[in-house]
PDB file of C-alpha atoms in Angstrom:
ATOM      1  CA  UNK A   1     -25.801 -13.248   3.231  1.00 97.00           C
ATOM      2  CA  UNK A   2     -26.133  -9.847   2.875  1.00 98.00           C
ATOM      3  CA  UNK A   3     -28.200  -8.404   0.450  1.00 98.00           C
ATOM      4  CA  UNK A   4     -29.333  -5.444  -0.756  1.00 98.00           C
ATOM      5  CA  UNK A   5     -31.441  -6.245  -4.211  1.00 98.00           C
ATOM      6  CA  UNK A   6     -33.338  -3.199  -6.077  1.00 98.00           C
ATOM      7  CA  UNK A   7     -35.773  -3.357  -9.233  1.00 98.00           C
ATOM      8  CA  UNK A   8     -38.729  -1.379 -10.490  1.00 98.00           C
ATOM      9  CA  UNK A   9     -35.836   0.292 -12.580  1.00 98.00           C
ATOM     10  CA  UNK A  10     -36.996   1.738 -16.424  1.00 98.00           C
ATOM     11  CA  UNK A  11     -37.470   3.583 -18.822  1.00 98.00           C
ATOM     12  CA  UNK A  12     -40.056   6.777 -18.030  1.00 98.00           C
ATOM     13  CA  UNK A  13     -41.799  10.007 -19.745  1.00 98.00           C
ATOM     14  CA  UNK A  14     -40.710  13.546 -18.535  1.00 98.00           C
ATOM     15  CA  UNK A  15     -43.729  14.150 -15.934  1.00 98.00           C
ATOM     16  CA  UNK A  16     -43.981  10.394 -15.145  1.00 98.00           C
ATOM     17  CA  UNK A  17     -43.735   8.284 -11.691  1.00 98.00           C
ATOM     18  CA  UNK A  18     -41.560   5.413 -11.337  1.00 98.00           C
ATOM     19  CA  UNK A  19     -41.269   3.199  -8.183  1.00 98.00           C
ATOM     20  CA  UNK A  20     -38.683   1.513  -7.042  1.00 98.00           C
ATOM     21  CA  UNK A  21     -38.340  -1.110  -4.576  1.00 98.00           C
ATOM     22  CA  UNK A  22     -34.981  -2.695  -2.438  1.00 98.00           C
ATOM     23  CA  UNK A  23     -35.731  -6.056  -1.212  1.00 98.00           C
ATOM     24  CA  UNK A  24     -33.295  -6.832   2.466  1.00 98.00           C
ATOM     25  CA  UNK A  25     -32.192 -10.318   3.007  1.00 98.00           C
ATOM     26  CA  UNK A  26     -29.701 -11.559   5.931  1.00 98.00           C
ATOM     27  CA  UNK A  27     -29.818  -8.802   7.880  1.00 98.00           C
ATOM     28  CA  UNK A  28     -32.327  -7.091  10.694  1.00 98.00           C
ATOM     29  CA  UNK A  29     -33.640  -4.306   8.354  1.00 98.00           C
ATOM     30  CA  UNK A  30     -36.012  -2.527  11.371  1.00 98.00           C
ATOM     31  CA  UNK A  31     -32.216  -2.276  12.953  1.00 97.00           C
ATOM     32  CA  UNK A  32     -30.739  -0.241  10.661  1.00 98.00           C
ATOM     33  CA  UNK A  33     -31.372   3.469   8.182  1.00 98.00           C
ATOM     34  CA  UNK A  34     -31.251   2.987   4.649  1.00 98.00           C
ATOM     35  CA  UNK A  35     -30.689   5.116   1.989  1.00 98.00           C
ATOM     36  CA  UNK A  36     -30.484   6.288  -1.316  1.00 98.00           C
ATOM     37  CA  UNK A  37     -27.849   7.378  -3.443  1.00 98.00           C
ATOM     38  CA  UNK A  38     -27.820   7.897  -7.508  1.00 98.00           C
ATOM     39  CA  UNK A  39     -25.240   8.054 -10.286  1.00 98.00           C
ATOM     40  CA  UNK A  40     -26.080   9.419 -13.366  1.00 98.00           C
ATOM     41  CA  UNK A  41     -23.829   7.886 -16.905  1.00 97.00           C
ATOM     42  CA  UNK A  42     -20.320   9.273 -16.085  1.00 97.00           C
ATOM     43  CA  UNK A  43     -21.205  11.506 -13.319  1.00 98.00           C
ATOM     44  CA  UNK A  44     -20.491  10.640  -9.620  1.00 98.00           C
ATOM     45  CA  UNK A  45     -22.234   9.337  -6.682  1.00 98.00           C
ATOM     46  CA  UNK A  46     -25.167  11.967  -5.155  1.00 98.00           C
ATOM     47  CA  UNK A  47     -27.561  11.193  -2.205  1.00 98.00           C
ATOM     48  CA  UNK A  48     -30.789  11.093  -2.168  1.00 98.00           C
ATOM     49  CA  UNK A  49     -32.915  10.510   0.688  1.00 98.00           C
ATOM     50  CA  UNK A  50     -32.587   9.073   3.523  1.00 98.00           C
ATOM     51  CA  UNK A  51     -35.141   7.099   6.347  1.00 98.00           C
ATOM     52  CA  UNK A  52     -35.691   5.960  10.116  1.00 98.00           C
ATOM     53  CA  UNK A  53     -35.636   3.142  11.658  1.00 97.00           C
ATOM     54  CA  UNK A  54     -39.392   3.068  11.869  1.00 96.00           C
ATOM     55  CA  UNK A  55     -40.220   5.709   8.911  1.00 97.00           C
ATOM     56  CA  UNK A  56     -40.770   7.910  11.840  1.00 98.00           C
ATOM     57  CA  UNK A  57     -38.177  10.469  10.091  1.00 98.00           C
ATOM     58  CA  UNK A  58     -36.998  11.021   6.791  1.00 98.00           C
ATOM     59  CA  UNK A  59     -34.968  12.904   4.622  1.00 98.00           C
ATOM     60  CA  UNK A  60     -34.402  14.455   1.068  1.00 98.00           C
ATOM     61  CA  UNK A  61     -31.826  16.148  -1.422  1.00 98.00           C
ATOM     62  CA  UNK A  62     -33.432  19.786  -2.318  1.00 98.00           C
ATOM     63  CA  UNK A  63     -33.434  18.284  -6.525  1.00 98.00           C
ATOM     64  CA  UNK A  64     -36.040  16.015  -5.076  1.00 98.00           C
ATOM     65  CA  UNK A  65     -37.679  17.130  -2.466  1.00 98.00           C
ATOM     66  CA  UNK A  66     -41.446  17.709  -2.792  1.00 97.00           C
ATOM     67  CA  UNK A  67     -41.229  14.897  -6.047  1.00 98.00           C
ATOM     68  CA  UNK A  68     -40.049  11.804  -4.827  1.00 98.00           C
ATOM     69  CA  UNK A  69     -40.641   9.560  -1.444  1.00 98.00           C
ATOM     70  CA  UNK A  70     -39.118   7.546   0.721  1.00 98.00           C
ATOM     71  CA  UNK A  71     -40.636   4.358   2.571  1.00 98.00           C
ATOM     72  CA  UNK A  72     -39.898   1.196   4.295  1.00 98.00           C
ATOM     73  CA  UNK A  73     -42.354  -2.160   5.250  1.00 98.00           C
ATOM     74  CA  UNK A  74     -40.407  -3.786   7.889  1.00 98.00           C
ATOM     75  CA  UNK A  75     -42.368  -6.746   7.615  1.00 98.00           C
ATOM     76  CA  UNK A  76     -41.823  -7.070   3.856  1.00 98.00           C
ATOM     77  CA  UNK A  77     -38.023  -6.202   4.930  1.00 98.00           C
ATOM     78  CA  UNK A  78     -38.164  -3.903   1.862  1.00 98.00           C
ATOM     79  CA  UNK A  79     -37.534  -0.114   0.974  1.00 98.00           C
ATOM     80  CA  UNK A  80     -38.901   2.258  -1.587  1.00 98.00           C
ATOM     81  CA  UNK A  81     -38.152   5.277  -3.700  1.00 98.00           C
ATOM     82  CA  UNK A  82     -41.824   6.280  -4.926  1.00 98.00           C
ATOM     83  CA  UNK A  83     -40.758   9.006  -7.568  1.00 98.00           C
ATOM     84  CA  UNK A  84     -42.818  11.670  -9.316  1.00 98.00           C
ATOM     85  CA  UNK A  85     -43.051  14.433 -11.866  1.00 98.00           C
ATOM     86  CA  UNK A  86     -39.435  12.907 -13.570  1.00 98.00           C
ATOM     87  CA  UNK A  87     -36.997  14.668 -15.173  1.00 98.00           C
ATOM     88  CA  UNK A  88     -34.301  14.366 -17.736  1.00 98.00           C
ATOM     89  CA  UNK A  89     -32.148  15.224 -14.803  1.00 98.00           C
ATOM     90  CA  UNK A  90     -33.461  12.135 -12.871  1.00 98.00           C
ATOM     91  CA  UNK A  91     -31.781   9.302 -15.526  1.00 98.00           C
ATOM     92  CA  UNK A  92     -29.362   7.059 -13.328  1.00 98.00           C
ATOM     93  CA  UNK A  93     -28.377   4.636 -11.827  1.00 98.00           C
ATOM     94  CA  UNK A  94     -29.930   4.176  -8.019  1.00 98.00           C
ATOM     95  CA  UNK A  95     -28.757   2.588  -5.436  1.00 98.00           C
ATOM     96  CA  UNK A  96     -30.752   1.472  -2.130  1.00 98.00           C
ATOM     97  CA  UNK A  97     -27.988   1.706   0.770  1.00 98.00           C
ATOM     98  CA  UNK A  98     -27.511   0.796   4.379  1.00 98.00           C
ATOM     99  CA  UNK A  99     -26.038   3.212   6.947  1.00 97.00           C
ATOM    100  CA  UNK A 100     -24.334   1.330   8.991  1.00 95.00           C
ATOM    101  CA  UNK A 101     -24.672   3.495  12.220  1.00 92.00           C
ATOM    102  CA  UNK A 102     -22.216   4.713  14.169  1.00 89.00           C
ATOM    103  CA  UNK A 103     -19.814   5.762  13.864  1.00 89.00           C
ATOM    104  CA  UNK A 104     -20.756   5.729   9.944  1.00 88.00           C
ATOM    105  CA  UNK A 105     -20.356   5.015   6.708  1.00 92.00           C
ATOM    106  CA  UNK A 106     -22.782   3.287   4.359  1.00 97.00           C
ATOM    107  CA  UNK A 107     -22.046  -0.511   4.494  1.00 97.00           C
ATOM    108  CA  UNK A 108     -24.035  -2.582   2.112  1.00 98.00           C
ATOM    109  CA  UNK A 109     -24.850  -1.447  -1.416  1.00 98.00           C
ATOM    110  CA  UNK A 110     -27.402  -2.960  -3.674  1.00 98.00           C
ATOM    111  CA  UNK A 111     -26.406  -3.458  -7.621  1.00 98.00           C
ATOM    112  CA  UNK A 112     -28.723  -0.328  -8.577  1.00 98.00           C
ATOM    113  CA  UNK A 113     -31.945  -0.373 -10.757  1.00 98.00           C
ATOM    114  CA  UNK A 114     -31.575   1.789 -13.938  1.00 98.00           C
ATOM    115  CA  UNK A 115     -34.548   5.062 -14.218  1.00 98.00           C
ATOM    116  CA  UNK A 116     -34.324   6.586 -17.102  1.00 98.00           C
ATOM    117  CA  UNK A 117     -36.611   9.386 -18.152  1.00 98.00           C
ATOM    118  CA  UNK A 118     -36.972  10.251 -22.081  1.00 97.00           C
ATOM    119  CA  UNK A 119     -39.862  10.784 -24.322  1.00 96.00           C
TER     120      UNK A 119
ATOM    121  CA  UNK B   1     -24.122  22.388   1.638  1.00 90.00           C
ATOM    122  CA  UNK B   2     -20.807  21.130   2.885  1.00 94.00           C
ATOM    123  CA  UNK B   3     -18.824  20.751  -0.858  1.00 97.00           C
ATOM    124  CA  UNK B   4     -16.249  17.785  -0.466  1.00 98.00           C
ATOM    125  CA  UNK B   5     -13.158  18.526  -2.597  1.00 98.00           C
ATOM    126  CA  UNK B   6     -11.244  15.201  -4.310  1.00 98.00           C
ATOM    127  CA  UNK B   7      -7.247  15.728  -5.779  1.00 98.00           C
ATOM    128  CA  UNK B   8      -6.200  14.968  -8.095  1.00 97.00           C
ATOM    129  CA  UNK B   9      -9.403  13.808 -10.365  1.00 98.00           C
ATOM    130  CA  UNK B  10      -7.315  11.840 -12.315  1.00 98.00           C
ATOM    131  CA  UNK B  11      -4.200   9.881 -10.948  1.00 97.00           C
ATOM    132  CA  UNK B  12      -1.527   7.818 -13.396  1.00 97.00           C
ATOM    133  CA  UNK B  13       0.370   4.902 -10.883  1.00 97.00           C
ATOM    134  CA  UNK B  14       1.936   1.355 -11.499  1.00 96.00           C
ATOM    135  CA  UNK B  15       1.693  -1.374  -9.043  1.00 96.00           C
ATOM    136  CA  UNK B  16       3.658  -0.775  -6.208  1.00 97.00           C
ATOM    137  CA  UNK B  17       3.190   2.888  -5.867  1.00 97.00           C
ATOM    138  CA  UNK B  18       2.084   4.486  -2.528  1.00 98.00           C
ATOM    139  CA  UNK B  19      -0.711   6.795  -3.510  1.00 98.00           C
ATOM    140  CA  UNK B  20      -2.523   9.306  -1.912  1.00 98.00           C
ATOM    141  CA  UNK B  21      -5.413  11.086  -2.126  1.00 98.00           C
ATOM    142  CA  UNK B  22      -7.179  14.354  -0.722  1.00 98.00           C
ATOM    143  CA  UNK B  23     -10.002  15.289   0.386  1.00 98.00           C
ATOM    144  CA  UNK B  24     -11.142  18.552   1.835  1.00 98.00           C
ATOM    145  CA  UNK B  25     -14.273  19.809   2.933  1.00 98.00           C
ATOM    146  CA  UNK B  26     -15.665  22.864   3.063  1.00 97.00           C
ATOM    147  CA  UNK B  27     -16.121  23.528   6.542  1.00 97.00           C
ATOM    148  CA  UNK B  28     -15.101  21.227   9.778  1.00 97.00           C
ATOM    149  CA  UNK B  29     -17.008  17.915   9.717  1.00 97.00           C
ATOM    150  CA  UNK B  30     -14.662  16.442  12.634  1.00 96.00           C
ATOM    151  CA  UNK B  31     -14.020  12.821  11.750  1.00 97.00           C
ATOM    152  CA  UNK B  32     -17.251  12.437  10.236  1.00 97.00           C
ATOM    153  CA  UNK B  33     -15.794  11.218   6.846  1.00 98.00           C
ATOM    154  CA  UNK B  34     -15.905   7.608   4.724  1.00 98.00           C
ATOM    155  CA  UNK B  35     -14.276   6.817   1.275  1.00 98.00           C
ATOM    156  CA  UNK B  36     -15.729   4.238  -1.218  1.00 98.00           C
ATOM    157  CA  UNK B  37     -13.938   2.215  -4.433  1.00 98.00           C
ATOM    158  CA  UNK B  38     -16.190   2.286  -7.553  1.00 98.00           C
ATOM    159  CA  UNK B  39     -14.848  -0.426 -10.247  1.00 98.00           C
ATOM    160  CA  UNK B  40     -16.835   0.213 -13.507  1.00 97.00           C
ATOM    161  CA  UNK B  41     -20.268  -1.418 -13.870  1.00 97.00           C
ATOM    162  CA  UNK B  42     -20.007  -1.752  -9.583  1.00 98.00           C
ATOM    163  CA  UNK B  43     -21.464  -0.303  -6.885  1.00 98.00           C
ATOM    164  CA  UNK B  44     -19.622   1.390  -4.521  1.00 98.00           C
ATOM    165  CA  UNK B  45     -17.807  -0.944  -1.445  1.00 98.00           C
ATOM    166  CA  UNK B  46     -17.055   0.930   1.583  1.00 98.00           C
ATOM    167  CA  UNK B  47     -13.262   1.201   2.939  1.00 98.00           C
ATOM    168  CA  UNK B  48     -13.149   3.425   5.855  1.00 98.00           C
ATOM    169  CA  UNK B  49     -14.918   5.232   8.316  1.00 98.00           C
ATOM    170  CA  UNK B  50     -14.502   7.596  10.936  1.00 98.00           C
ATOM    171  CA  UNK B  51     -11.674   8.775   7.966  1.00 98.00           C
ATOM    172  CA  UNK B  52      -9.372   6.516   9.436  1.00 98.00           C
ATOM    173  CA  UNK B  53     -11.139   3.084  10.291  1.00 98.00           C
ATOM    174  CA  UNK B  54     -11.003   0.083   8.060  1.00 98.00           C
ATOM    175  CA  UNK B  55     -13.680  -1.443   7.438  1.00 97.00           C
ATOM    176  CA  UNK B  56     -13.475  -5.309   7.941  1.00 96.00           C
ATOM    177  CA  UNK B  57     -11.962  -7.168   5.030  1.00 97.00           C
ATOM    178  CA  UNK B  58     -10.484  -4.153   3.853  1.00 98.00           C
ATOM    179  CA  UNK B  59      -6.584  -4.764   2.871  1.00 98.00           C
ATOM    180  CA  UNK B  60      -4.492  -3.330   5.207  1.00 98.00           C
ATOM    181  CA  UNK B  61      -2.743  -1.826   2.811  1.00 98.00           C
ATOM    182  CA  UNK B  62      -5.060   0.546   2.386  1.00 98.00           C
ATOM    183  CA  UNK B  63      -5.565   3.754   5.331  1.00 98.00           C
ATOM    184  CA  UNK B  64      -7.095   6.578   5.987  1.00 98.00           C
ATOM    185  CA  UNK B  65      -6.175  10.161   7.714  1.00 98.00           C
ATOM    186  CA  UNK B  66      -7.110  13.422   9.178  1.00 98.00           C
ATOM    187  CA  UNK B  67      -9.774  15.561  10.591  1.00 98.00           C
ATOM    188  CA  UNK B  68     -12.000  19.118  10.253  1.00 97.00           C
ATOM    189  CA  UNK B  69     -11.619  20.163   6.541  1.00 98.00           C
ATOM    190  CA  UNK B  70      -8.489  17.921   5.534  1.00 98.00           C
ATOM    191  CA  UNK B  71      -7.972  13.733   4.727  1.00 98.00           C
ATOM    192  CA  UNK B  72      -6.533  12.035   3.267  1.00 98.00           C
ATOM    193  CA  UNK B  73      -6.711   8.143   1.442  1.00 98.00           C
ATOM    194  CA  UNK B  74      -3.351   5.714   1.335  1.00 98.00           C
ATOM    195  CA  UNK B  75      -2.971   3.197  -0.338  1.00 98.00           C
ATOM    196  CA  UNK B  76       0.604   2.257   0.504  1.00 98.00           C
ATOM    197  CA  UNK B  77       1.869  -0.066  -2.738  1.00 97.00           C
ATOM    198  CA  UNK B  78      -0.576  -0.124  -5.239  1.00 97.00           C
ATOM    199  CA  UNK B  79      -2.170  -3.665  -6.865  1.00 97.00           C
ATOM    200  CA  UNK B  80      -3.758  -4.538  -9.727  1.00 95.00           C
ATOM    201  CA  UNK B  81      -6.765  -5.122  -7.777  1.00 96.00           C
ATOM    202  CA  UNK B  82      -6.541  -1.306  -6.766  1.00 97.00           C
ATOM    203  CA  UNK B  83      -7.573   0.414 -10.173  1.00 94.00           C
ATOM    204  CA  UNK B  84     -10.747   2.358  -9.511  1.00 98.00           C
ATOM    205  CA  UNK B  85     -12.298   5.007  -8.947  1.00 98.00           C
ATOM    206  CA  UNK B  86     -12.442   6.427  -4.875  1.00 98.00           C
ATOM    207  CA  UNK B  87     -15.652   8.964  -3.172  1.00 98.00           C
ATOM    208  CA  UNK B  88     -14.912  11.169  -0.155  1.00 98.00           C
ATOM    209  CA  UNK B  89     -18.742  11.370   1.050  1.00 98.00           C
ATOM    210  CA  UNK B  90     -18.848  13.541   4.180  1.00 98.00           C
ATOM    211  CA  UNK B  91     -21.679  12.475   7.155  1.00 97.00           C
ATOM    212  CA  UNK B  92     -21.606  15.033   9.275  1.00 96.00           C
ATOM    213  CA  UNK B  93     -24.467  16.612   9.100  1.00 92.00           C
ATOM    214  CA  UNK B  94     -27.402  16.450   5.921  1.00 94.00           C
ATOM    215  CA  UNK B  95     -27.621  16.843   2.422  1.00 97.00           C
ATOM    216  CA  UNK B  96     -24.477  13.585   3.176  1.00 97.00           C
ATOM    217  CA  UNK B  97     -22.200  14.874  -0.073  1.00 98.00           C
ATOM    218  CA  UNK B  98     -19.743  13.523  -2.295  1.00 98.00           C
ATOM    219  CA  UNK B  99     -16.069  14.389  -3.705  1.00 98.00           C
ATOM    220  CA  UNK B 100     -16.470  14.442  -7.535  1.00 98.00           C
ATOM    221  CA  UNK B 101     -13.759  11.131  -7.232  1.00 98.00           C
ATOM    222  CA  UNK B 102     -10.604  10.000  -8.220  1.00 98.00           C
ATOM    223  CA  UNK B 103      -9.800   7.693 -10.749  1.00 98.00           C
ATOM    224  CA  UNK B 104      -6.900   6.024 -10.301  1.00 98.00           C
ATOM    225  CA  UNK B 105      -5.601   4.699 -13.745  1.00 96.00           C
ATOM    226  CA  UNK B 106      -2.164   2.553 -14.710  1.00 89.00           C
ATOM    227  CA  UNK B 107       0.889   4.013 -15.159  1.00 88.00           C
TER     228      UNK B 107
END
C-alpha cells in the first residue's frame, strides 16, 4: 500500500525549532518529487515547499523562505522539514505529499501532523 | 504569485443534483490544474489532473474542463459521499497556489 506517514508535530514556543519527518512506503520514493502543504485551522490549503528526486533542487513559499529547510534521505525513504524561527502564523496541519509527476498533481497525501506555535 | 479564485465559496445542493464549481486563474496556466476533495478531519484526495483527466479510482460522475484561465469541476449527480470541500490548484509554476475552496453542503 502506498503510504506517507508524518511525525514530529507538536507544541513549540514562538522562535523555536521543530523538525517534521515523513516516512514513505509502498512506492519508489527516489522516483518522486515531494511537497509539503499546510492548512491553518479552519483555513484552506497552502503550498509550502518542494524537493526534487535527489534533493539537489528545492523551493519554498516566500513566507517560509530562510526559515524552513526541506530535505530527503532516499536510503531511509524519508522526507523532512526543518522549521526554525517559528511564528504563531505557522500553526497548521502539515501534509507530506507525493508529486505525481507529469502530467501533474499531488496524488498521495499523508494524514498530516499538527504544529502549534504558542507560548 | 498566481491567484486562484473559486466560486461559489459555499454551495447548497441535494442528492442527485448536478453541481458545477468554477476556478479562475489570474493568468493563463494552460491546462496545469488539479482538483482535490477534502472532508472534515481528513487529508485531501486527488480527483483530477491536467484540468480534465480523472485520477484512477475516482467515480465518473466527476469531470473537469477548461484551459487558460477558466476551469470547472462538475459532479453530474451528487451523492451523499460527495459533500465536502473542493479545491483547485495550479501547477503551471511555483509557488503552486490553491483556490480558497468550495464547500458543498446538503440543502
